[in-house]
Coordinates of C-alpha atoms in Angstrom, one line a residue:
I1 CA -21.1 8.1 12.1
V2 CA -20.4 5.8 9.3
N3 CA -20.1 7.0 5.7
S4 CA -21.5 4.0 3.9
Q5 CA -18.1 3.5 2.2
S6 CA -15.3 4.6 4.4
S7 CA -16.0 6.7 7.5
S8 CA -16.9 6.1 11.1
I9 CA -18.3 8.0 14.1
I10 CA -16.9 8.1 17.6
E11 CA -19.0 8.8 20.6
L12 CA -16.8 10.4 23.3
T13 CA -17.9 10.9 26.9
K14 CA -15.8 13.0 29.2
L15 CA -14.9 11.1 32.3
A16 CA -15.6 13.9 34.8
H17 CA -16.2 17.5 33.9
V18 CA -18.2 17.4 30.6
E19 CA -21.8 16.4 30.7
G20 CA -23.1 14.5 27.7
G21 CA -21.3 12.8 24.9
L22 CA -19.1 13.9 22.0
Y23 CA -19.1 12.4 18.6
V24 CA -16.5 12.4 15.9
T25 CA -17.6 11.4 12.4
G26 CA -14.9 10.1 10.0
A27 CA -12.9 8.9 13.0
S28 CA -11.1 6.2 11.2
G29 CA -9.5 8.6 8.8
S30 CA -6.1 10.3 9.0
I31 CA -7.4 13.4 10.8
G32 CA -10.2 11.6 12.7
S33 CA -7.8 9.1 14.1
W34 CA -5.7 12.0 15.5
V35 CA -8.8 13.6 17.0
V36 CA -9.6 10.3 18.8
L37 CA -6.1 9.9 20.0
L38 CA -5.9 13.4 21.5
L39 CA -9.3 13.1 23.2
L40 CA -8.3 9.7 24.6
Q41 CA -5.0 11.2 25.9
H42 CA -7.1 14.0 27.6
G43 CA -9.3 11.5 29.5
Y44 CA -12.2 10.8 27.2
T45 CA -14.0 7.4 26.9
V46 CA -14.4 6.4 23.3
H47 CA -17.4 4.6 21.8
A48 CA -16.8 3.8 18.1
T49 CA -18.7 2.7 15.1
V50 CA -16.5 1.2 12.3
Q51 CA -17.0 -1.0 9.3
D52 CA -15.0 -3.8 10.9
I53 CA -16.6 -4.5 14.3
N54 CA -13.3 -5.8 15.6
Q55 CA -11.5 -2.5 15.1
T56 CA -10.9 -0.5 18.3
F57 CA -9.1 2.5 19.4
G58 CA -8.8 1.3 23.0
R59 CA -5.1 0.8 23.1
N60 CA -4.5 4.5 23.0
G61 CA -6.4 5.4 26.1
R62 CA -6.8 4.7 29.8
S63 CA -9.8 2.8 31.1
C64 CA -11.2 3.0 27.6
H65 CA -14.7 1.6 26.9
L66 CA -16.1 1.1 23.4
R67 CA -19.7 1.1 22.4
L68 CA -20.1 0.3 18.7
F69 CA -22.6 1.9 16.3
Q70 CA -23.1 1.5 12.5
M71 CA -24.4 4.5 10.7
D72 CA -24.9 5.8 7.2
L73 CA -24.6 9.6 6.5
L74 CA -27.6 9.3 4.2
D75 CA -29.8 7.6 6.8
I76 CA -30.8 10.3 9.3
D77 CA -32.5 7.7 11.6
S78 CA -29.2 5.9 12.1
I79 CA -27.5 9.3 12.8
A80 CA -30.2 10.2 15.3
A81 CA -29.6 6.9 17.2
A82 CA -25.9 7.6 17.4
V83 CA -26.0 11.3 18.5
K84 CA -28.6 10.8 21.1
G85 CA -27.4 12.1 24.5
C86 CA -24.4 14.0 23.1
S87 CA -23.5 17.6 23.9
G88 CA -21.0 18.1 21.0
V89 CA -20.2 16.7 17.5
I90 CA -17.0 16.8 15.5
H91 CA -18.0 16.1 11.9
L92 CA -15.2 15.0 9.6
A93 CA -16.8 12.2 7.4
C94 CA -16.8 13.0 3.7
P95 CA -15.7 11.2 0.6
N96 CA -12.2 12.4 -0.1
I97 CA -11.7 11.9 -3.9
I98 CA -9.6 14.4 -5.7
G99 CA -9.4 12.7 -9.0
Q100 CA -12.1 12.0 -11.6
V101 CA -15.2 9.9 -10.7
E102 CA -17.8 8.1 -12.7
D103 CA -20.8 9.3 -10.7
P104 CA -20.0 12.7 -9.0
E105 CA -23.5 13.0 -7.5
K106 CA -23.5 9.6 -5.9
Q107 CA -19.9 9.3 -5.0
I108 CA -19.1 12.8 -3.7
L109 CA -21.9 15.4 -3.8
E110 CA -24.8 13.7 -2.1
P111 CA -22.8 12.2 0.8
A112 CA -20.9 15.5 1.4
I113 CA -23.9 17.9 1.2
K114 CA -26.8 15.9 2.4
G115 CA -24.6 14.0 4.9
T116 CA -23.6 17.4 6.5
V117 CA -27.2 18.5 6.7
N118 CA -28.3 15.2 8.2
V119 CA -25.7 15.4 10.9
L120 CA -26.7 18.9 11.8
K121 CA -30.4 18.1 11.8
A122 CA -29.9 15.0 14.0
A123 CA -27.6 16.9 16.3
K124 CA -30.0 19.8 16.8
E125 CA -32.9 17.5 17.4
A126 CA -30.8 15.6 19.9
G127 CA -30.0 18.7 21.9
V128 CA -26.4 18.9 20.9
E129 CA -24.8 22.2 21.9
R130 CA -22.3 22.7 19.1
V131 CA -21.1 20.9 15.9
V132 CA -17.6 21.6 14.6
A133 CA -17.5 20.5 11.0
T134 CA -14.5 19.9 8.7
S135 CA -14.6 21.9 5.6
S136 CA -11.4 22.3 3.5
I137 CA -9.2 24.7 1.7
S138 CA -11.2 23.4 -1.2
F139 CA -13.9 25.8 0.1
I140 CA -11.4 28.6 -0.3
M141 CA -9.8 27.6 -3.5
P142 CA -9.5 27.4 -6.5
S143 CA -10.5 31.1 -6.6
P144 CA -8.6 32.5 -9.7
N145 CA -10.3 35.9 -9.5
W146 CA -9.1 36.6 -6.0
P147 CA -6.9 39.8 -5.8
A148 CA -3.3 38.8 -6.2
D149 CA -2.2 41.3 -3.4
K150 CA -4.6 39.9 -0.8
I151 CA -4.0 36.8 1.4
K152 CA -6.6 34.1 0.9
G153 CA -8.3 33.3 4.2
E154 CA -11.6 32.8 5.8
D155 CA -13.2 35.5 3.7
C156 CA -12.3 33.8 0.4
W157 CA -14.6 31.4 -1.4
T158 CA -14.0 28.8 -4.1
D159 CA -15.1 29.8 -7.6
L160 CA -17.8 27.2 -8.4
D161 CA -18.1 28.2 -12.1
Y162 CA -14.4 27.6 -12.5
C163 CA -14.7 24.2 -10.8
N164 CA -17.7 23.1 -12.9
H165 CA -15.8 24.1 -16.0
K166 CA -12.8 21.9 -15.0
G167 CA -14.8 19.1 -13.5
L168 CA -13.4 19.6 -10.0
Y169 CA -16.1 17.8 -8.0
Y170 CA -14.3 17.7 -4.7
P171 CA -14.0 21.5 -4.2
I172 CA -17.7 21.7 -5.4
A173 CA -18.8 19.2 -2.8
K174 CA -16.8 20.8 0.0
T175 CA -18.1 24.3 -0.9
L176 CA -21.7 23.3 -1.2
A177 CA -21.5 21.2 1.9
E178 CA -20.2 24.1 4.0
K179 CA -22.7 26.5 2.5
A180 CA -25.5 24.1 3.3
G181 CA -24.1 24.0 6.9
W182 CA -24.1 27.8 7.2
D183 CA -27.6 28.0 5.7
F184 CA -28.9 25.5 8.3
A185 CA -27.2 27.4 11.1
K186 CA -28.7 30.7 9.9
E187 CA -32.2 29.3 9.5
T188 CA -32.2 27.4 12.9
G189 CA -29.9 29.4 15.1
F190 CA -27.8 26.2 15.6
D191 CA -24.2 26.6 16.8
V192 CA -21.9 25.6 14.0
V193 CA -18.2 26.2 13.6
M194 CA -16.1 25.3 10.5
I195 CA -12.5 24.2 10.2
N196 CA -10.8 24.6 6.8
P197 CA -7.6 22.5 6.8
G198 CA -4.7 22.7 4.3
T199 CA -2.8 19.7 3.0
A200 CA -2.8 17.4 6.0
L201 CA 0.6 15.6 6.5
G202 CA 2.4 13.9 9.4
P203 CA 2.5 10.5 11.2
L204 CA -0.2 8.2 9.9
L205 CA -2.3 6.3 12.5
P206 CA -4.7 4.4 10.2
P207 CA -3.3 1.7 7.8
R208 CA -4.2 3.5 4.7
I209 CA -2.9 6.9 3.5
N210 CA -5.1 9.9 2.9
S211 CA -5.0 11.9 -0.4
S212 CA -2.7 14.5 1.1
M213 CA -0.1 11.9 2.0
A214 CA -0.5 10.4 -1.5
V215 CA 0.4 13.8 -2.9
L216 CA 3.7 13.7 -0.9
V217 CA 4.4 10.2 -2.1
S218 CA 3.9 11.4 -5.7
V219 CA 6.4 14.3 -5.0
L220 CA 9.0 11.8 -3.6
K221 CA 8.5 9.6 -6.7
G222 CA 9.2 12.4 -9.1
G223 CA 5.7 13.3 -9.9
K224 CA 5.3 16.5 -11.9
E225 CA 1.6 17.3 -11.0
T226 CA 1.3 20.9 -9.9
Y227 CA -2.0 20.7 -7.9
E228 CA -2.6 24.4 -8.4
D229 CA -6.3 23.9 -7.8
F230 CA -5.9 22.0 -4.5
F231 CA -2.8 23.3 -2.6
M232 CA -2.3 26.4 -0.6
G233 CA -0.3 25.2 2.3
M234 CA 0.1 22.3 4.7
A235 CA -0.6 21.5 8.3
H236 CA 0.3 18.7 10.7
F237 CA -2.4 16.1 11.4
K238 CA -2.1 16.7 15.1
D239 CA -2.5 20.5 14.6
I240 CA -5.7 20.0 12.5
A241 CA -7.1 17.6 15.1
M242 CA -6.3 20.0 17.9
A243 CA -8.0 22.8 15.9
H244 CA -11.2 20.9 16.0
I245 CA -11.0 20.2 19.7
L246 CA -10.2 23.9 20.5
A247 CA -13.1 25.0 18.4
L248 CA -15.4 22.7 20.2
E249 CA -14.3 23.6 23.7
N250 CA -13.9 27.3 23.3
K251 CA -17.2 29.2 23.2
K252 CA -15.7 32.3 21.6
A253 CA -14.8 30.2 18.4
S254 CA -17.1 31.2 15.6
G255 CA -17.3 31.1 11.8
R256 CA -14.6 29.6 9.6
H257 CA -11.0 28.7 10.8
F258 CA -8.3 28.2 8.2
V259 CA -5.7 25.6 9.4
C260 CA -2.4 26.1 7.6
G261 CA 1.1 26.5 9.1
I262 CA 2.6 28.2 6.1
Y263 CA 1.9 28.7 2.4
S264 CA 5.2 27.0 1.8
D265 CA 6.6 25.8 -1.6
L266 CA 6.1 22.1 -0.9
V267 CA 8.1 20.6 -3.8
D268 CA 11.2 22.7 -3.2
K269 CA 11.1 22.1 0.5
V270 CA 10.8 18.3 0.0
A271 CA 13.7 18.4 -2.5
E272 CA 15.8 20.4 -0.1
L273 CA 15.2 18.0 2.8
Y274 CA 15.4 14.7 0.8
P275 CA 18.0 15.1 -2.0
Q276 CA 18.3 11.3 -2.2
Y277 CA 14.7 11.1 -3.6
N278 CA 13.7 11.6 -7.2
V279 CA 11.9 14.9 -6.6
A280 CA 11.2 16.7 -9.9
K281 CA 12.0 20.4 -10.2
L282 CA 8.9 22.2 -11.5
P283 CA 9.6 24.3 -14.5
Q284 CA 7.4 27.2 -13.4
D285 CA 5.2 28.4 -10.6
T286 CA 1.6 27.6 -11.5
Q287 CA 0.2 29.6 -8.6
P288 CA 1.4 33.1 -9.2
G289 CA -1.9 34.5 -7.7
L290 CA -1.4 32.8 -4.3
L291 CA 0.1 35.2 -1.9
R292 CA 2.5 33.5 0.6
A293 CA 1.8 34.1 4.3
S294 CA 2.9 32.7 7.6
A295 CA 0.6 31.1 10.1
K296 CA 0.3 34.2 12.2
D297 CA -1.4 35.9 9.3
A298 CA -3.1 33.0 7.6
S299 CA -4.5 31.2 10.7
K300 CA -4.7 34.0 13.2
K301 CA -8.1 32.9 14.5
L302 CA -6.8 29.5 15.5
I303 CA -3.6 31.0 17.0
D304 CA -5.8 33.2 19.1
L305 CA -7.6 30.1 20.4
G306 CA -4.2 28.7 21.5
L307 CA -3.1 26.5 18.6
E308 CA 0.7 26.3 18.1
F309 CA 1.6 25.3 14.5
T310 CA 4.3 22.7 13.7
P311 CA 6.9 24.2 11.3
A312 CA 6.9 23.1 7.7
D313 CA 10.2 21.3 7.9
Q314 CA 9.0 19.2 10.8
I315 CA 5.7 18.4 9.2
I316 CA 7.5 17.0 6.1
K317 CA 10.0 15.1 8.2
D318 CA 7.3 13.5 10.4
A319 CA 5.3 12.5 7.3
V320 CA 8.3 11.0 5.4
E321 CA 9.5 9.2 8.5
S322 CA 6.0 7.8 8.9
L323 CA 6.0 6.5 5.3
K324 CA 9.5 5.1 5.7
S325 CA 8.6 3.3 8.9
R326 CA 6.0 1.4 6.9
G327 CA 8.7 0.4 4.3
Y328 CA 6.5 2.4 2.1
V329 CA 8.2 2.5 -1.4
V330 CA 9.2 -0.9 -2.6
C331 CA 10.8 -1.8 -6.0
V332 CA 9.7 -5.2 -7.4
T333 CA 11.8 -6.4 -10.4
G334 CA 10.1 -9.0 -12.6
A335 CA 6.8 -7.6 -11.5
S336 CA 4.8 -8.9 -14.5
G337 CA 5.5 -12.6 -13.8
A338 CA 3.4 -15.1 -12.0
I339 CA 5.1 -14.5 -8.6
G340 CA 5.9 -10.9 -9.2
S341 CA 2.3 -10.0 -10.0
W342 CA 1.2 -11.5 -6.6
V343 CA 3.9 -9.6 -4.8
V344 CA 2.7 -6.3 -6.3
L345 CA -0.9 -7.2 -5.5
L346 CA -0.1 -8.0 -1.8
L347 CA 2.1 -4.9 -1.4
L348 CA -0.6 -2.6 -2.8
Q349 CA -3.2 -4.3 -0.5
R350 CA -0.8 -3.6 2.5
G351 CA -0.7 0.1 1.6
H352 CA 2.7 0.2 0.0
T353 CA 3.8 2.2 -3.0
V354 CA 5.4 0.0 -5.7
H355 CA 8.0 0.6 -8.3
A356 CA 7.3 -2.3 -10.7
T357 CA 9.8 -3.2 -13.4
V358 CA 8.9 -4.8 -16.7
Q359 CA 10.9 -5.7 -19.8
D360 CA 8.7 -3.8 -22.3
I361 CA 6.5 -1.1 -20.9
K362 CA 4.5 -1.0 -24.2
D363 CA 3.5 -4.7 -23.9
E364 CA 0.0 -4.9 -22.3
N365 CA 0.7 -8.6 -21.5
E366 CA 3.3 -7.2 -19.0
T367 CA 1.5 -4.1 -17.8
K368 CA -2.3 -4.2 -18.1
H369 CA -2.9 -6.7 -15.2
L370 CA -0.7 -4.6 -13.0
E371 CA -2.4 -1.4 -13.8
E372 CA -5.8 -2.8 -13.2
M373 CA -5.0 -3.7 -9.5
E374 CA -6.8 -1.8 -6.8
G375 CA -4.5 1.1 -5.6
A376 CA -2.4 0.9 -8.8
K377 CA -3.6 4.3 -10.1
S378 CA -2.1 6.2 -7.1
R379 CA 0.6 3.8 -5.8
L380 CA 2.0 1.9 -8.7
R381 CA 4.7 3.2 -11.0
L382 CA 6.0 1.2 -13.9
F383 CA 9.7 1.1 -15.1
E384 CA 11.2 -0.5 -18.2
M385 CA 14.3 -2.3 -16.9
D386 CA 17.2 -4.3 -18.4
L387 CA 19.1 -6.4 -15.9
L388 CA 22.3 -5.7 -17.8
D389 CA 21.7 -1.9 -17.8
I390 CA 22.5 -0.7 -14.3
D391 CA 21.3 2.8 -15.1
S392 CA 17.8 1.5 -15.8
I393 CA 17.9 -0.4 -12.5
A394 CA 19.1 2.7 -10.6
E395 CA 16.1 4.7 -12.0
A396 CA 13.7 2.1 -10.7
V397 CA 15.1 1.7 -7.2
K398 CA 15.7 5.4 -6.6
G399 CA 13.7 6.5 -3.5
C400 CA 12.8 3.0 -2.4
S401 CA 13.5 1.6 1.1
G402 CA 13.3 -2.0 0.0
V403 CA 13.7 -4.1 -3.2
I404 CA 12.2 -7.5 -4.0
H405 CA 14.2 -8.9 -6.9
L406 CA 12.5 -11.6 -8.9
A407 CA 13.5 -10.8 -12.5
C408 CA 15.4 -13.7 -14.0
P409 CA 15.1 -15.7 -17.3
N410 CA 13.0 -18.7 -16.4
I411 CA 14.0 -21.3 -19.0
I412 CA 14.1 -25.0 -17.8
G413 CA 14.6 -26.6 -21.2
Q414 CA 17.5 -26.5 -23.6
V415 CA 18.7 -23.1 -25.0
N416 CA 20.9 -22.1 -27.9
D417 CA 23.1 -19.6 -26.1
P418 CA 23.2 -20.4 -22.3
E419 CA 25.5 -17.5 -21.5
K420 CA 23.4 -14.9 -23.2
Q421 CA 20.0 -16.3 -22.6
I422 CA 20.3 -17.4 -18.9
L423 CA 23.7 -17.1 -17.2
E424 CA 24.6 -13.4 -17.7
P425 CA 21.1 -11.9 -17.0
A426 CA 20.8 -14.1 -13.9
I427 CA 24.2 -13.6 -12.4
Q428 CA 25.3 -10.1 -13.5
G429 CA 21.6 -9.0 -13.2
T430 CA 21.6 -9.9 -9.6
V431 CA 24.8 -8.1 -8.9
N432 CA 23.6 -5.0 -10.8
V433 CA 20.4 -4.9 -8.8
L434 CA 22.3 -5.1 -5.5
K435 CA 24.8 -2.5 -6.6
A436 CA 22.1 0.0 -7.6
A437 CA 20.1 -0.7 -4.5
K438 CA 23.0 -0.1 -2.2
E439 CA 24.0 3.1 -4.0
A440 CA 20.4 4.3 -3.7
G441 CA 20.4 3.8 0.1
V442 CA 18.0 0.9 0.0
E443 CA 17.8 -0.8 3.4
R444 CA 17.3 -4.4 2.3
V445 CA 17.0 -6.5 -0.8
V446 CA 15.0 -9.8 -0.8
A447 CA 16.1 -11.8 -3.9
T448 CA 14.3 -14.8 -5.4
S449 CA 16.6 -17.7 -5.7
S450 CA 15.1 -21.2 -6.2
I451 CA 15.1 -24.8 -5.1
S452 CA 17.3 -25.0 -8.2
A453 CA 20.0 -23.6 -6.1
I454 CA 19.4 -26.6 -3.7
T455 CA 18.7 -29.4 -6.1
P456 CA 19.9 -31.4 -8.1
S457 CA 22.4 -32.5 -5.5
P458 CA 22.8 -36.2 -6.0
N459 CA 25.6 -36.6 -3.5
W460 CA 23.6 -35.2 -0.6
P461 CA 23.2 -37.8 2.2
A462 CA 20.0 -39.8 1.6
D463 CA 19.2 -39.7 5.4
K464 CA 19.4 -35.9 5.6
I465 CA 16.7 -33.5 4.7
K466 CA 17.6 -31.0 2.0
G467 CA 17.3 -27.5 3.2
E468 CA 19.0 -24.1 3.4
D469 CA 22.3 -25.8 4.0
C470 CA 22.2 -27.8 0.7
W471 CA 23.6 -26.5 -2.6
T472 CA 23.1 -27.6 -6.1
D473 CA 25.9 -29.8 -7.6
L474 CA 27.3 -27.6 -10.4
D475 CA 29.4 -30.3 -12.0
Y476 CA 26.4 -32.6 -12.2
C477 CA 24.4 -29.8 -13.9
K478 CA 27.2 -29.0 -16.4
D479 CA 27.4 -32.7 -17.4
K480 CA 23.7 -32.8 -18.1
G481 CA 23.4 -29.3 -19.6
L482 CA 21.1 -28.0 -16.9
Y483 CA 21.7 -24.3 -17.3
Y484 CA 18.8 -23.0 -15.2
P485 CA 20.0 -24.6 -11.9
I486 CA 23.5 -23.4 -12.8
A487 CA 22.3 -19.8 -13.3
K488 CA 20.2 -19.7 -10.1
T489 CA 23.0 -21.2 -8.0
L490 CA 25.7 -18.8 -9.3
A491 CA 23.4 -15.8 -9.1
E492 CA 22.6 -16.6 -5.5
K493 CA 26.3 -17.1 -4.6
A494 CA 27.1 -13.8 -6.4
G495 CA 24.5 -12.2 -4.2
W496 CA 26.0 -13.6 -1.0
E497 CA 29.5 -12.6 -2.1
F498 CA 28.3 -9.0 -2.7
A499 CA 26.6 -8.9 0.8
K500 CA 29.7 -10.2 2.5
E501 CA 32.1 -7.8 0.7
T502 CA 29.9 -4.7 1.3
G503 CA 27.9 -5.5 4.4
F504 CA 24.7 -4.9 2.5
D505 CA 21.5 -6.5 3.9
V506 CA 20.4 -9.3 1.6
V507 CA 17.9 -12.1 2.2
M508 CA 17.1 -15.0 -0.2
I509 CA 13.9 -16.9 -0.9
N510 CA 14.2 -20.4 -2.5
P511 CA 10.7 -21.3 -3.8
G512 CA 9.6 -24.7 -5.0
T513 CA 7.2 -25.3 -7.9
A514 CA 4.9 -22.2 -7.7
L515 CA 1.3 -23.0 -8.5
G516 CA -2.1 -21.3 -8.0
P517 CA -4.3 -18.7 -9.5
L518 CA -2.7 -16.9 -12.4
I519 CA -2.8 -13.1 -12.5
P520 CA -0.8 -12.4 -15.7
P521 CA -2.1 -13.6 -19.1
R522 CA 0.9 -16.0 -19.6
I523 CA 1.6 -19.1 -17.6
N524 CA 4.8 -19.7 -15.8
S525 CA 7.0 -22.7 -16.2
S526 CA 5.7 -24.3 -13.0
M527 CA 2.1 -24.1 -14.2
A528 CA 3.3 -25.5 -17.6
M529 CA 4.6 -28.6 -15.6
L530 CA 1.1 -29.1 -14.2
V531 CA -0.4 -28.8 -17.6
S532 CA 2.0 -31.5 -18.9
V533 CA 0.9 -33.8 -16.0
L534 CA -2.8 -33.3 -16.8
K535 CA -2.1 -34.1 -20.4
G536 CA -0.4 -37.5 -19.5
D537 CA 3.2 -36.5 -19.9
K538 CA 5.7 -39.0 -18.6
E539 CA 8.5 -36.6 -17.7
T540 CA 9.9 -37.2 -14.2
Y541 CA 11.5 -33.7 -13.4
E542 CA 13.9 -35.4 -10.9
D543 CA 16.4 -32.5 -11.3
F544 CA 13.9 -29.7 -10.8
F545 CA 11.3 -30.7 -8.2
M546 CA 11.3 -31.0 -4.4
G547 CA 7.9 -29.6 -3.5
T548 CA 5.2 -27.1 -4.4
A549 CA 4.1 -23.8 -2.9
H550 CA 1.1 -21.6 -3.6
V551 CA 2.1 -18.6 -5.7
K552 CA 0.5 -16.3 -3.1
D553 CA 2.5 -18.0 -0.3
V554 CA 5.7 -17.5 -2.3
A555 CA 4.8 -13.8 -2.7
M556 CA 4.0 -13.4 1.0
A557 CA 7.3 -15.1 1.9
H558 CA 9.2 -12.3 0.1
I559 CA 7.1 -9.6 1.9
L560 CA 7.6 -11.2 5.3
A561 CA 11.3 -11.4 4.7
L562 CA 11.4 -7.7 3.7
E563 CA 9.4 -6.5 6.6
N564 CA 10.8 -8.7 9.4
K565 CA 14.3 -7.6 10.5
Q566 CA 15.0 -11.0 12.0
A567 CA 14.9 -12.7 8.6
S568 CA 18.3 -13.6 7.4
G569 CA 20.0 -16.0 5.0
R570 CA 18.2 -18.5 2.8
H571 CA 14.6 -19.5 3.1
L572 CA 13.3 -22.7 1.5
C573 CA 9.7 -22.1 0.4
V574 CA 7.6 -25.3 -0.1
E575 CA 4.5 -26.5 1.7
A576 CA 6.4 -29.8 2.2
I577 CA 9.4 -31.5 0.7
R578 CA 7.9 -34.1 -1.7
R579 CA 9.0 -36.2 -4.6
W580 CA 7.6 -35.8 -8.1
I581 CA 5.9 -39.2 -8.0
D582 CA 4.0 -38.0 -4.9
F583 CA 2.8 -34.8 -6.7
V584 CA 1.7 -36.8 -9.8
E585 CA -0.3 -39.3 -7.6
I586 CA -2.1 -36.4 -5.8
V587 CA -3.0 -34.8 -9.2
A588 CA -4.2 -38.2 -10.5
D589 CA -6.4 -38.8 -7.4
L590 CA -7.9 -35.3 -7.5
Y591 CA -8.6 -35.4 -11.2
P592 CA -9.4 -39.0 -12.4
E593 CA -11.1 -37.5 -15.5
Y594 CA -7.8 -36.4 -16.8
N595 CA -5.2 -38.5 -18.6
V596 CA -2.6 -38.4 -15.8
F597 CA 0.1 -41.0 -16.2
R598 CA 0.9 -42.6 -12.9
L599 CA 4.6 -43.1 -12.7
E600 CA 5.9 -46.7 -12.2
N601 CA 9.3 -45.8 -10.9
D602 CA 10.4 -43.2 -8.3
A603 CA 13.1 -41.1 -9.9
Q604 CA 14.0 -39.3 -6.7
P605 CA 14.9 -42.0 -4.1
G606 CA 17.5 -39.8 -2.5
L607 CA 15.1 -37.0 -1.7
L608 CA 14.0 -37.3 1.9
R609 CA 10.4 -36.2 2.4
A610 CA 9.6 -33.6 5.2
K611 CA 6.6 -31.7 6.4
N612 CA 8.4 -28.8 7.9
G613 CA 11.1 -28.1 5.3
A614 CA 10.3 -24.4 5.3
Q615 CA 10.5 -23.9 9.1
K616 CA 12.3 -20.6 8.8
L617 CA 9.4 -19.1 6.9
M618 CA 6.9 -20.6 9.2
D619 CA 8.7 -18.9 12.1
L620 CA 8.3 -15.6 10.3
G621 CA 4.5 -16.2 10.3
L622 CA 3.9 -17.8 6.9
E623 CA 1.0 -20.3 6.8
F624 CA 1.4 -22.6 3.8
T625 CA -1.6 -23.7 1.7
P626 CA -2.0 -27.5 1.6
V627 CA -0.9 -29.2 -1.6
E628 CA -4.4 -30.4 -2.5
Q629 CA -5.7 -26.8 -2.3
I630 CA -2.8 -25.5 -4.3
I631 CA -3.5 -28.0 -7.1
K632 CA -7.2 -27.3 -7.1
E633 CA -6.8 -23.6 -7.3
A634 CA -4.2 -24.0 -10.1
V635 CA -6.4 -26.3 -12.1
D636 CA -9.4 -24.0 -11.6
S637 CA -7.3 -21.1 -12.8
L638 CA -6.3 -23.0 -16.0
K639 CA -9.9 -24.0 -16.5
S640 CA -11.2 -20.4 -16.2
R641 CA -8.9 -19.6 -19.2
G642 CA -10.2 -22.4 -21.2

């Protein structure tokens, strides 16, 4: 059954000894995925409806056949079509939004309450024998008036007046949905069983994390939220999934079933197991009325059905290892820049949590566009960082498994104080980031170097392609006062020296001129070069140009290098090695309406052109955007800003 926003239903048909089908609503979620996995492992055939018709669960089962349905919880006809012929339903689908919402009725209440009734109606009319529905501890708490000397369990109910007063719509929705289910069962005599899980943690199967795992991430990041209205213990994903299956298969199961291994003190337990993370010590216990209890007391009904609970330590370890296996927490320095903003965006889209560093956390030009990204509210944390202050770097990288280091002064023109403005922040800043990352236990740092650490190199053989084995000529740069190439070259070399001396895992990306759609409000130096071309500037940039790359491709290059263990060394990042005169000609051809000055002389005769100059990144899976498309998207971005 598909919740119109995020959920899906699975039809499950036992291969041999069960007549009729079984359906699981919300099967694409964290708990639902485990239900599907366990049923597949026990010999069920899975037919799934998902938002993406290409998504399957077949790899987890033997002789697995998929039949796809699309269904909306608020469309009872679509539900009826999906449950037809089934003997049982496991109903998990429900909007899972703990925070504030703009329209509670539409976003949470109606799908939860009416959706539950619709599933029960359609199931009864289809002749389904039993529905096991997922309620929540949010139907048990918050309940501030419950006796402090009595364990909260299946006989405890959430205080709706308290929730209404505090605007806690998720507990309201879960409570009213479960009550609606019980009312339907009482009125019709239909067989309904409820499961009330605690905070669900463990190994993640779907690509996105659930709200419970987001709570754990918050704890690991040093969050001080107390969650007193939402937490009363945790349970392993697998245990919760098995609770549903046991309740479906065992005819003696009835009523509500609380699923919670232990009312453990989560924050203290995480801090004890992971001292290397920035877990905050809470100043006081905000749940003095919650009586602690073990599983044998809190979840006796499920234990009697045969459920064996995973210990709290193991639940947390499994959950953290799952997050770590995804490279889950990544620090991005220079996150507010043109490339950095794209790196943050792509990391968030891939489900990562990001520690993003900026120079001035109060400057909206640095922060607002980052905070507005999808997923930023729960998975983005901003840090104010100074490259020359190693303590500020240490704070940002703490608890991260990977670092993408982009922060560096980006000044191509002349400067008054090269040492202070460019050289020291670039060189010492790189070393500081690597030191702090190593001390924090970071596994790998991917650092942004530049083609300016490859060129200018006037003595390079004219018949040999410039690539990762080519280095900028520092004497040439000093003679011409080119401090940016000097800074990038010396910074990269300092990084390699640190890696060699310490054995630390470092990878370098050497991007060309980065162009494309701008995310931050300010343009970068590469886009400024394009603006100058469109305005008819005659500058030849022979000491700074050897090809372009789409800013999104540059960002993805960093992520691929972070995620792929086979990545090593330097990685030139250009869609092709081109001369500046080639670039200007393409711009002029694409935009004849602009005053582009067609250069008469080629200022880079020693730069050998090449289509596959970035072969190392292509081998990692990066597909480069063609130069014409890069330029068009860059110009459109500039136009959109007037």
